[in-house]
Amino acid sequence: MASEADDDDPQDRETDGAAESRAEGAIALGDRSGEQDTRDDVDEDDEDDEDDEEPRLKYARLTSSLGGLYRNGDATSAFVVSGDIMVIGTHNGNIHVLALPSLQSIRVYHAHSASVTALSIAPVPTARSNLRSAPVGKPGPKAQDSPGATSSEASTSSAANTFPQQHQKKGAPTSTNAVHIASSSLDGNVCVAALADAKDVHLRNFSRPVQAVALSPDFQNDRSYLSGGLAGRLLFTVGGRPGTSSTSNAGAGAAASASGWLGVIGLGSNTGKDTVLHSGEGAISTIKWSKSGKYVLWINEQGIKIMRSNLHLESADTEFAWKRISHVDHPNRPGWDEMSAVWKGRAEWIDDESLSSERLPYTVSGNSANDGTTSSAKERHGSKSGGMERVIVGWGGTVWVICVHPGGPGKGKEVGERTAGRAEITKLLHTDCVISGVTLLTPSVLMLLAYVTSDEGGNGHALSPTRKKTIHMENAKSPAVDQSPKRGIQHRHDALPPELRLIDLDTSEEISVDNLSVNRFETLSATDYHLGVLPSERNPAPTTTSRGALEAFGGSLWNASVNATKIFSSAAILRNGDQKPDSTQSAGSTGVSAAADKGPTMQTPTRAAAQSAAASAGLKIYIHSPYDCVLAVKRDLADHLEWLKEKEKFEEAWTLLSNHPEIVGSPSYQRTSTSSPATPVKRRPSIDEFFADDVSKSSDSEKQTFYSIVEKEKRAIGERWLRQLLDAHRWEEAGMVAGKVLGESSRWESWAWEFIQARKIREITPYIPTVQLRPPLPSLIYEVILGYYISNDRVKLGELLDYWPSDLFDIHSVIGALEAKLKSGEIREHIMQDRDRDGDWQILTSALAKLYLADGRPRDALRSYIKLQDADSALALIKEYHLLHAVSDDIPGLILLRISEDQLRRAPAAELEHASTEVIDMLVDEAYRGSVRPQIVVEQLQERDGFLLFLFFYLRALWRGSKVDESRTHFDSRTSQEGQSLVEEFGDLAVELFAEYDRPLLMDMLKTSESYTFAKASEVCEKRSYIPELVYLLSKTGQTRDALFLIIDRLGSVPEAIAFAKSQDDPDLWNDLLDYSMDKPRFIRGLLEEVGTAIDPITLVRRIPEGLEIEGLREGLSRMIKEYEIQASISEGVARVLRGEVALGMDTLRSGQRKGIKFEVLGSHDREPRSQKPNGSIKGDKRRPQIRPGACDVCRQAFARNERDSLVGFACGHVFHLHCIGQDDDGLDDHGDQVATAIDPSSPDFHSSTSRSVSSKVTHARLIREKVAGGCPACVHKRETGIS
């Protein structure tokens, strides 16, 4: 083996300084040192395409962080990573235990005298476990040499005695006592040591080189392990006393066997027992326990073997312990026997549960590589069900994917029998390399550590790191591909750098290939490389590395150490000047090819950065060579962003950062990028910030800082994107990008000037900021843009002025430019009918009006709108600023804003009224306010020909007043009265206009107004034969006779004549009407039918001449008589209704008079004796005591049920004894005494007189009526005295 040759040859060992130099060397990806001449067959175009594809993984060299591993020329020969520890075995026989992710040395001990060939850990340490310190190991007790000890046993004993002489650091953290580490070596020994206890170690000698060892997953309980080597025997070892060394008893005599068994059960020396499980098929190179511990896989020269272990067996399956269930032949290729010892088999049991969450690293190459989540992948590589386990085996150039199914009741031919299990090959791949390591990156992506050698004659063929190549796939029965070296004299050629290949298991296509140029790779063989995978934690504990985007950006010491330098580099990151290798350094000594400067590099991070790399989330891949340790992890978004920037794909980079701003907070984000430090902005804190606590302030500050840096990074990328477009003269796209990436940045100024200087104003105009920036952009930029459009594109100018706020530019400068353009003569002002042929004048004038308005000059703006005949804008401006008085010198022009000359000549009055309504209403409103007097409007409209109709509209609107609704059917009476008073000044003019355009309104004015002259009104009405209006005027002046005869003669309407006579109520006028009508039968009939009761019908009938034939006389008389009958019937009905109402009122009065009075009556025993003298008269005391209910208002005595006195009650509620009413007056005369006696029930004459004489009863009633004629004495007294 190459590694053995290096150990045996002292000349190959390096000094400590050389080892450190190697550890600090750069690792080149995608290149092969010393093989530049072998790439003549690669096309240049393919290389360009390969350079554009993003790598899937990123790498970090951990060599410099491994401490003294490479001291004294030592080199790695075996390695294993599990949980939170990494164990490395060297060619000098040393074992180094390192903690992950800190890479601190937990323990270093010398276990063997030759190269370590294999390592094993049991049980698997828990990631992020709490480590505790272990005491420094001391030399253990020397083994007692037996009398019959052989020389080999002596050497073993010597090794055991020297083992405790460690290089362990005091106080170094260690894991729990349960973790043990087993190592095998070419010296024939297997060493099992506890991690925490230096005394817990057992060394066992097998007399032949041991190449594989595997501790039982339950080692802490059963103290067993498997081993094998050149002897070709698979041994199962149980027992062995800690702190001692022993010799294998496999194949020994009965005594040794018995001693071993007695030791196991505690009765002997407990040297352990070895059981041969398999032998006779050549050297064993690999032994692996499955994840569950149920199965064991080992590889010998004949093939791959899988057996059922002794763990987790049911009681019915004990016979299946150590029973082989499968065998796979070795690759059947010519020359296999010669290379089988060199091509060591590599196997890896797959943890499907932890692998199910893995995905292919993020890329933008656009290929269709499977990310491990396709339906076929889920079906084939889904979560483990039914106890099935998978193992990946790589041997030589062949890869097997084997599924091991658990045993149980048999099926088919084996029904009724139990089976130990079965294995099934689900995938078989052949490659063009020697496999030095194999595992799964995702459920459907295979990872290979490939060893490639140059072909015969020195013309090595190196595959491109980004090539896509279909891997030859065949089933287990397919013939193998001959890849063995040719027969004859063979020449040894230098090896090429190892390759890390990703292969899609679904398509058998290579996804990517990364070449790892490690130190002294030319002298290494396939067995010198090792691949170890640390899967993602299923439930990761919270650590300082798993933080959010804002927390990760927090500026702590952790960030300072991690982000101080670039941890990872990819195939897209350019090397800094201090990271380039020395040009004088040879490729052979540094591992960097001559063409390495063209490709990407892997930097050597600091120790803190290396620790952070090892602590990163996700699956981690460790690659060891004798002189190097490399960590590979999946690339994240931050790496993708850096790669995009390196490849100048700024659009994709900007979009990525916009969608994922948390990239800036990523630990792998490179701070030394294009963004500059955030500039603090001084501002006054808000009230919320003032009262916020320190925690809130700190959180808000971190957020603001984070987003500030995100924006700066986006802007920096965007500006590089923008520069790229400008250099390519893609101005239109550059303008769009500027609007997107610059946002509201002050950087707009320089970019805007660049567009302006290149006269690409159209390209930048749609995207230039339209809000004030801080600091604001110079107004000159906007003025230059507007000036360009003033001269070249007036339509666009109008759009900009509509959209841009006026505070972006100097209004006076733009107004001056527009006025100069209009006055220059280049654009001629056209009359209205021609303006459509010259839209530029319209646009410039409209723009000027808008700027006048923005400058606070509404009068100038109004004049411009009137020139444009823009009625909407002009009238809106007049309403908003009350500017009607500003155009009061041209009222006709204002009215014609919505009326063209053609309309003025041909349109009907209704159309003209609708077009001028808004202006007329404004003039009326201003007339009410007094700003535009009606005299001004009337004068101007009278002076202009053809405007009498608009003058009528104006006076009519004044007369009616302000409208209440839009239909103009209701008007405000208050403003109507005010408007009529304004119209009275123009009474004759109004009469003439109303007579011309609105006759009903004329009559309304004649009846309402007194401002017009009678002669003028009569003349107007006479001229137009308005008889009703003339009749009204004559009657108004007392000429009723003339008015009547005007109706009779001109109208000939009997009803109107009768109505006129009725309205005047003048008997003489009736006589005139009768005299005129007696010789006219038509009039007589009309009088009979229409006169009704206005005159005496008898008088009318008597005045009809005898013998006059009157057509319809009978009908007329009948109608007259019927009207009288109707009148009589109505009168009778009214009388009947009146009588009924009177009767109803009388009934109401009587019922009220007969209504009873409610009062309380007490028993006789509750009644107080009545005093002979009343307590007082009603009219005596002004302040009388309150009367209690049910008592007399005079004597204050309560009424009793057997009351003998008569009671008198009133509707007001007062009740009196009849006797008390009689004694109420102090000055009673004799007549009063008689009345009192007559009405006193206690008097002896009362009953005799009232019972025998009717006259006495009448007298009694009369006396009482006289006494209470004024009503209730108490209420009368209250009204007279005012006492309440």
Short mmCIF file of N, CA, C and O in Angstrom, two decimals, residues 132-208:
data_model
loop_
_atom_site.label_atom_id
_atom_site.label_comp_id
_atom_site.label_asym_id
_atom_site.label_seq_id
_atom_site.Cartn_x
_atom_site.Cartn_y
_atom_site.Cartn_z
N ARG A 132 -17.84 16.23 29.80
CA ARG A 132 -17.25 16.49 31.10
C ARG A 132 -15.76 16.13 31.06
O ARG A 132 -15.32 15.39 30.21
N SER A 133 -15.05 16.66 31.97
CA SER A 133 -13.59 16.44 31.99
C SER A 133 -13.30 15.08 32.58
O SER A 133 -13.95 14.57 33.48
N ALA A 134 -12.24 14.48 32.05
CA ALA A 134 -11.77 13.19 32.57
C ALA A 134 -10.36 13.37 33.11
O ALA A 134 -9.60 14.20 32.64
N PRO A 135 -10.01 12.63 34.12
CA PRO A 135 -8.66 12.78 34.67
C PRO A 135 -7.60 12.36 33.67
O PRO A 135 -7.84 11.57 32.78
N VAL A 136 -6.45 12.93 33.86
CA VAL A 136 -5.33 12.62 32.98
C VAL A 136 -4.93 11.16 33.19
O VAL A 136 -4.79 10.69 34.31
N GLY A 137 -4.76 10.48 32.06
CA GLY A 137 -4.43 9.06 32.16
C GLY A 137 -3.02 8.84 32.70
O GLY A 137 -2.10 9.58 32.42
N LYS A 138 -2.89 7.81 33.50
CA LYS A 138 -1.59 7.44 34.03
C LYS A 138 -1.21 6.06 33.48
O LYS A 138 -2.06 5.30 33.06
N PRO A 139 0.09 5.74 33.49
CA PRO A 139 0.49 4.42 32.98
C PRO A 139 -0.23 3.31 33.72
O PRO A 139 -0.29 3.29 34.94
N GLY A 140 -0.81 2.39 32.97
CA GLY A 140 -1.54 1.29 33.58
C GLY A 140 -0.60 0.22 34.09
O GLY A 140 0.60 0.23 33.85
N PRO A 141 -1.12 -0.71 34.81
CA PRO A 141 -0.30 -1.79 35.35
C PRO A 141 0.21 -2.68 34.25
O PRO A 141 -0.46 -2.91 33.26
N LYS A 142 1.40 -3.18 34.44
CA LYS A 142 2.00 -4.05 33.43
C LYS A 142 1.32 -5.42 33.47
O LYS A 142 0.99 -5.95 34.50
N ALA A 143 1.16 -5.92 32.29
CA ALA A 143 0.57 -7.25 32.21
C ALA A 143 1.54 -8.30 32.70
O ALA A 143 2.74 -8.22 32.50
N GLN A 144 0.98 -9.30 33.35
CA GLN A 144 1.81 -10.39 33.83
C GLN A 144 2.09 -11.35 32.68
O GLN A 144 1.18 -11.90 32.08
N ASP A 145 3.39 -11.48 32.34
CA ASP A 145 3.75 -12.36 31.24
C ASP A 145 3.58 -13.82 31.67
O ASP A 145 4.04 -14.22 32.73
N SER A 146 2.93 -14.55 30.85
CA SER A 146 2.76 -15.98 31.15
C SER A 146 4.03 -16.74 30.80
O SER A 146 4.81 -16.29 29.96
N PRO A 147 4.23 -17.86 31.38
CA PRO A 147 5.46 -18.61 31.10
C PRO A 147 5.58 -18.99 29.64
O PRO A 147 6.68 -19.03 29.11
N GLY A 148 4.53 -19.27 29.03
CA GLY A 148 4.59 -19.72 27.66
C GLY A 148 4.34 -18.64 26.66
O GLY A 148 3.93 -18.93 25.54
N ALA A 149 4.62 -17.43 27.03
CA ALA A 149 4.33 -16.31 26.12
C ALA A 149 5.26 -16.32 24.95
O ALA A 149 6.44 -16.53 25.08
N THR A 150 4.69 -16.10 23.81
CA THR A 150 5.48 -16.03 22.59
C THR A 150 6.00 -14.63 22.41
O THR A 150 5.70 -13.71 23.16
N SER A 151 6.84 -14.51 21.37
CA SER A 151 7.39 -13.19 21.09
C SER A 151 6.32 -12.21 20.69
O SER A 151 6.37 -11.03 21.03
N SER A 152 5.34 -12.71 19.98
CA SER A 152 4.26 -11.80 19.60
C SER A 152 3.50 -11.33 20.81
O SER A 152 3.10 -10.19 20.92
N GLU A 153 3.29 -12.26 21.76
CA GLU A 153 2.59 -11.87 22.97
C GLU A 153 3.41 -10.86 23.76
O GLU A 153 2.86 -9.95 24.38
N ALA A 154 4.72 -11.01 23.71
CA ALA A 154 5.56 -10.06 24.42
C ALA A 154 5.44 -8.67 23.83
O ALA A 154 5.36 -7.67 24.54
N SER A 155 5.42 -8.64 22.52
CA SER A 155 5.27 -7.33 21.88
C SER A 155 3.91 -6.73 22.19
O SER A 155 3.77 -5.53 22.38
N THR A 156 2.92 -7.62 22.26
CA THR A 156 1.60 -7.13 22.59
C THR A 156 1.58 -6.58 24.00
O THR A 156 0.98 -5.53 24.26
N SER A 157 2.19 -7.30 24.88
CA SER A 157 2.23 -6.81 26.25
C SER A 157 2.96 -5.51 26.34
O SER A 157 2.57 -4.61 27.08
N SER A 158 4.01 -5.38 25.58
CA SER A 158 4.74 -4.11 25.57
C SER A 158 3.87 -2.98 25.07
O SER A 158 3.87 -1.88 25.61
N ALA A 159 3.13 -3.24 24.03
CA ALA A 159 2.24 -2.20 23.50
C ALA A 159 1.20 -1.81 24.52
O ALA A 159 0.86 -0.65 24.68
N ALA A 160 0.71 -2.81 25.23
CA ALA A 160 -0.31 -2.50 26.24
C ALA A 160 0.26 -1.67 27.35
O ALA A 160 -0.39 -0.78 27.88
N ASN A 161 1.52 -1.97 27.74
CA ASN A 161 2.10 -1.21 28.82
C ASN A 161 2.39 0.23 28.42
O ASN A 161 2.34 1.14 29.24
N THR A 162 2.73 0.40 27.18
CA THR A 162 3.06 1.76 26.75
C THR A 162 1.82 2.56 26.34
O THR A 162 1.91 3.75 26.09
N PHE A 163 0.67 1.95 26.25
CA PHE A 163 -0.54 2.65 25.78
C PHE A 163 -0.90 3.86 26.62
O PHE A 163 -1.21 4.92 26.08
N PRO A 164 -0.91 3.78 27.95
CA PRO A 164 -1.37 4.93 28.71
C PRO A 164 -0.49 6.15 28.57
O PRO A 164 -0.86 7.22 29.04
N GLN A 165 0.67 6.04 27.96
CA GLN A 165 1.52 7.21 27.79
C GLN A 165 0.92 8.05 26.66
O GLN A 165 1.27 7.91 25.50
N GLN A 166 -0.01 8.95 27.05
CA GLN A 166 -0.81 9.67 26.09
C GLN A 166 -0.32 11.09 25.96
O GLN A 166 0.49 11.58 26.72
N HIS A 167 -0.94 11.74 24.97
CA HIS A 167 -0.73 13.18 24.77
C HIS A 167 -1.99 13.94 25.13
O HIS A 167 -2.29 14.98 24.56
N GLN A 168 -2.74 13.39 26.09
CA GLN A 168 -4.01 13.99 26.45
C GLN A 168 -3.80 15.26 27.26
O GLN A 168 -2.96 15.34 28.13
N LYS A 169 -4.65 16.27 26.94
CA LYS A 169 -4.56 17.55 27.64
C LYS A 169 -5.36 17.47 28.92
O LYS A 169 -6.41 16.86 28.98
N LYS A 170 -4.86 18.15 29.95
CA LYS A 170 -5.57 18.19 31.21
C LYS A 170 -6.87 18.97 31.04
O LYS A 170 -6.90 20.00 30.42
N GLY A 171 -7.87 18.39 31.68
CA GLY A 171 -9.14 19.09 31.64
C GLY A 171 -9.83 19.08 30.31
O GLY A 171 -10.79 19.79 30.13
N ALA A 172 -9.36 18.29 29.36
CA ALA A 172 -10.01 18.26 28.05
C ALA A 172 -11.39 17.65 28.20
O ALA A 172 -11.58 16.68 28.90
N PRO A 173 -12.36 18.22 27.54
CA PRO A 173 -13.71 17.67 27.68
C PRO A 173 -13.84 16.33 27.01
O PRO A 173 -13.28 16.07 25.96
N THR A 174 -14.55 15.44 27.63
CA THR A 174 -14.78 14.11 27.07
C THR A 174 -16.27 13.84 27.11
O THR A 174 -17.04 14.52 27.78
N SER A 175 -16.68 12.78 26.39
CA SER A 175 -18.09 12.41 26.39
C SER A 175 -18.34 11.44 27.52
O SER A 175 -17.50 11.20 28.38
N THR A 176 -19.49 10.80 27.49
CA THR A 176 -19.88 9.91 28.57
C THR A 176 -19.02 8.65 28.60
O THR A 176 -18.36 8.28 27.63
N ASN A 177 -19.09 7.92 29.74
CA ASN A 177 -18.27 6.72 29.90
C ASN A 177 -18.69 5.59 28.97
O ASN A 177 -17.95 4.64 28.76
N ALA A 178 -19.91 5.68 28.42
CA ALA A 178 -20.40 4.58 27.60
C ALA A 178 -19.72 4.51 26.25
O ALA A 178 -19.75 3.47 25.60
N VAL A 179 -19.11 5.58 25.78
CA VAL A 179 -18.52 5.59 24.45
C VAL A 179 -17.16 4.89 24.47
O VAL A 179 -16.29 5.21 25.29
N HIS A 180 -17.02 3.92 23.57
CA HIS A 180 -15.75 3.21 23.41
C HIS A 180 -15.29 3.34 21.97
O HIS A 180 -16.11 3.43 21.04
N ILE A 181 -13.97 3.29 21.80
CA ILE A 181 -13.36 3.40 20.48
C ILE A 181 -12.51 2.16 20.25
O ILE A 181 -11.66 1.82 21.08
N ALA A 182 -12.76 1.50 19.12
CA ALA A 182 -11.97 0.33 18.74
C ALA A 182 -11.13 0.69 17.53
O ALA A 182 -11.59 1.36 16.61
N SER A 183 -9.89 0.23 17.53
CA SER A 183 -8.98 0.48 16.41
C SER A 183 -8.25 -0.82 16.08
O SER A 183 -7.90 -1.60 16.96
N SER A 184 -8.03 -1.04 14.79
CA SER A 184 -7.25 -2.20 14.33
C SER A 184 -6.01 -1.70 13.61
O SER A 184 -5.98 -0.55 13.14
N SER A 185 -5.02 -2.58 13.50
CA SER A 185 -3.74 -2.13 12.96
C SER A 185 -3.05 -3.26 12.22
O SER A 185 -3.39 -4.45 12.37
N LEU A 186 -2.05 -2.85 11.43
CA LEU A 186 -1.23 -3.84 10.75
C LEU A 186 -0.36 -4.62 11.71
O LEU A 186 0.21 -5.64 11.34
N ASP A 187 -0.24 -4.13 12.95
CA ASP A 187 0.57 -4.88 13.92
C ASP A 187 -0.18 -6.08 14.49
O ASP A 187 0.33 -6.78 15.36
N GLY A 188 -1.41 -6.32 14.02
CA GLY A 188 -2.17 -7.49 14.43
C GLY A 188 -2.98 -7.28 15.68
O GLY A 188 -3.59 -8.24 16.18
N ASN A 189 -3.04 -6.09 16.20
CA ASN A 189 -3.74 -5.82 17.45
C ASN A 189 -5.06 -5.09 17.19
O ASN A 189 -5.20 -4.33 16.23
N VAL A 190 -6.00 -5.34 18.12
CA VAL A 190 -7.23 -4.55 18.20
C VAL A 190 -7.27 -3.92 19.58
O VAL A 190 -7.17 -4.63 20.59
N CYS A 191 -7.41 -2.61 19.58
CA CYS A 191 -7.40 -1.86 20.84
C CYS A 191 -8.80 -1.28 21.05
O CYS A 191 -9.32 -0.57 20.20
N VAL A 192 -9.40 -1.59 22.21
CA VAL A 192 -10.71 -1.04 22.58
C VAL A 192 -10.50 -0.19 23.82
O VAL A 192 -10.08 -0.71 24.86
N ALA A 193 -10.79 1.12 23.70
CA ALA A 193 -10.54 2.05 24.78
C ALA A 193 -11.80 2.87 25.04
O ALA A 193 -12.52 3.24 24.12
N ALA A 194 -12.03 3.12 26.34
CA ALA A 194 -13.13 4.02 26.71
C ALA A 194 -12.69 5.45 26.49
O ALA A 194 -11.53 5.81 26.72
N LEU A 195 -13.63 6.25 26.06
CA LEU A 195 -13.29 7.63 25.77
C LEU A 195 -13.03 8.42 27.04
O LEU A 195 -12.12 9.26 27.09
N ALA A 196 -13.79 8.15 28.09
CA ALA A 196 -13.69 8.96 29.29
C ALA A 196 -12.65 8.46 30.28
O ALA A 196 -12.06 9.24 31.00
N ASP A 197 -12.43 7.14 30.30
CA ASP A 197 -11.54 6.56 31.31
C ASP A 197 -10.31 6.00 30.63
O ASP A 197 -10.40 5.05 29.84
N ALA A 198 -9.17 6.57 30.93
CA ALA A 198 -7.93 6.13 30.29
C ALA A 198 -7.53 4.72 30.72
O ALA A 198 -6.78 4.04 30.02
N LYS A 199 -8.04 4.24 31.88
CA LYS A 199 -7.68 2.91 32.34
C LYS A 199 -8.54 1.82 31.71
O LYS A 199 -8.19 0.64 31.77
N ASP A 200 -9.69 2.25 31.18
CA ASP A 200 -10.60 1.28 30.57
C ASP A 200 -10.14 1.03 29.13
O ASP A 200 -10.64 1.64 28.19
N VAL A 201 -9.14 0.11 28.96
CA VAL A 201 -8.60 -0.18 27.65
C VAL A 201 -8.24 -1.67 27.60
O VAL A 201 -7.82 -2.26 28.60
N HIS A 202 -8.45 -2.26 26.47
CA HIS A 202 -8.12 -3.67 26.30
C HIS A 202 -7.46 -3.84 24.94
O HIS A 202 -7.98 -3.38 23.91
N LEU A 203 -6.31 -4.49 24.94
CA LEU A 203 -5.54 -4.72 23.72
C LEU A 203 -5.51 -6.22 23.46
O LEU A 203 -5.14 -7.01 24.32
N ARG A 204 -5.93 -6.59 22.24
CA ARG A 204 -5.98 -8.02 21.91
C ARG A 204 -5.19 -8.26 20.64
O ARG A 204 -5.39 -7.57 19.63
N ASN A 205 -4.34 -9.26 20.69
CA ASN A 205 -3.47 -9.57 19.57
C ASN A 205 -4.02 -10.77 18.80
O ASN A 205 -4.36 -11.79 19.38
N PHE A 206 -4.10 -10.60 17.45
CA PHE A 206 -4.62 -11.65 16.58
C PHE A 206 -3.53 -12.25 15.70
O PHE A 206 -3.82 -13.02 14.79
N SER A 207 -2.29 -11.87 15.89
CA SER A 207 -1.12 -12.47 15.25
C SER A 207 -1.01 -12.18 13.76
O SER A 207 0.04 -12.45 13.16
N ARG A 208 -2.00 -11.71 13.14
CA ARG A 208 -1.98 -11.34 11.72
C ARG A 208 -2.54 -9.91 11.59
O ARG A 208 -3.34 -9.46 12.39
#
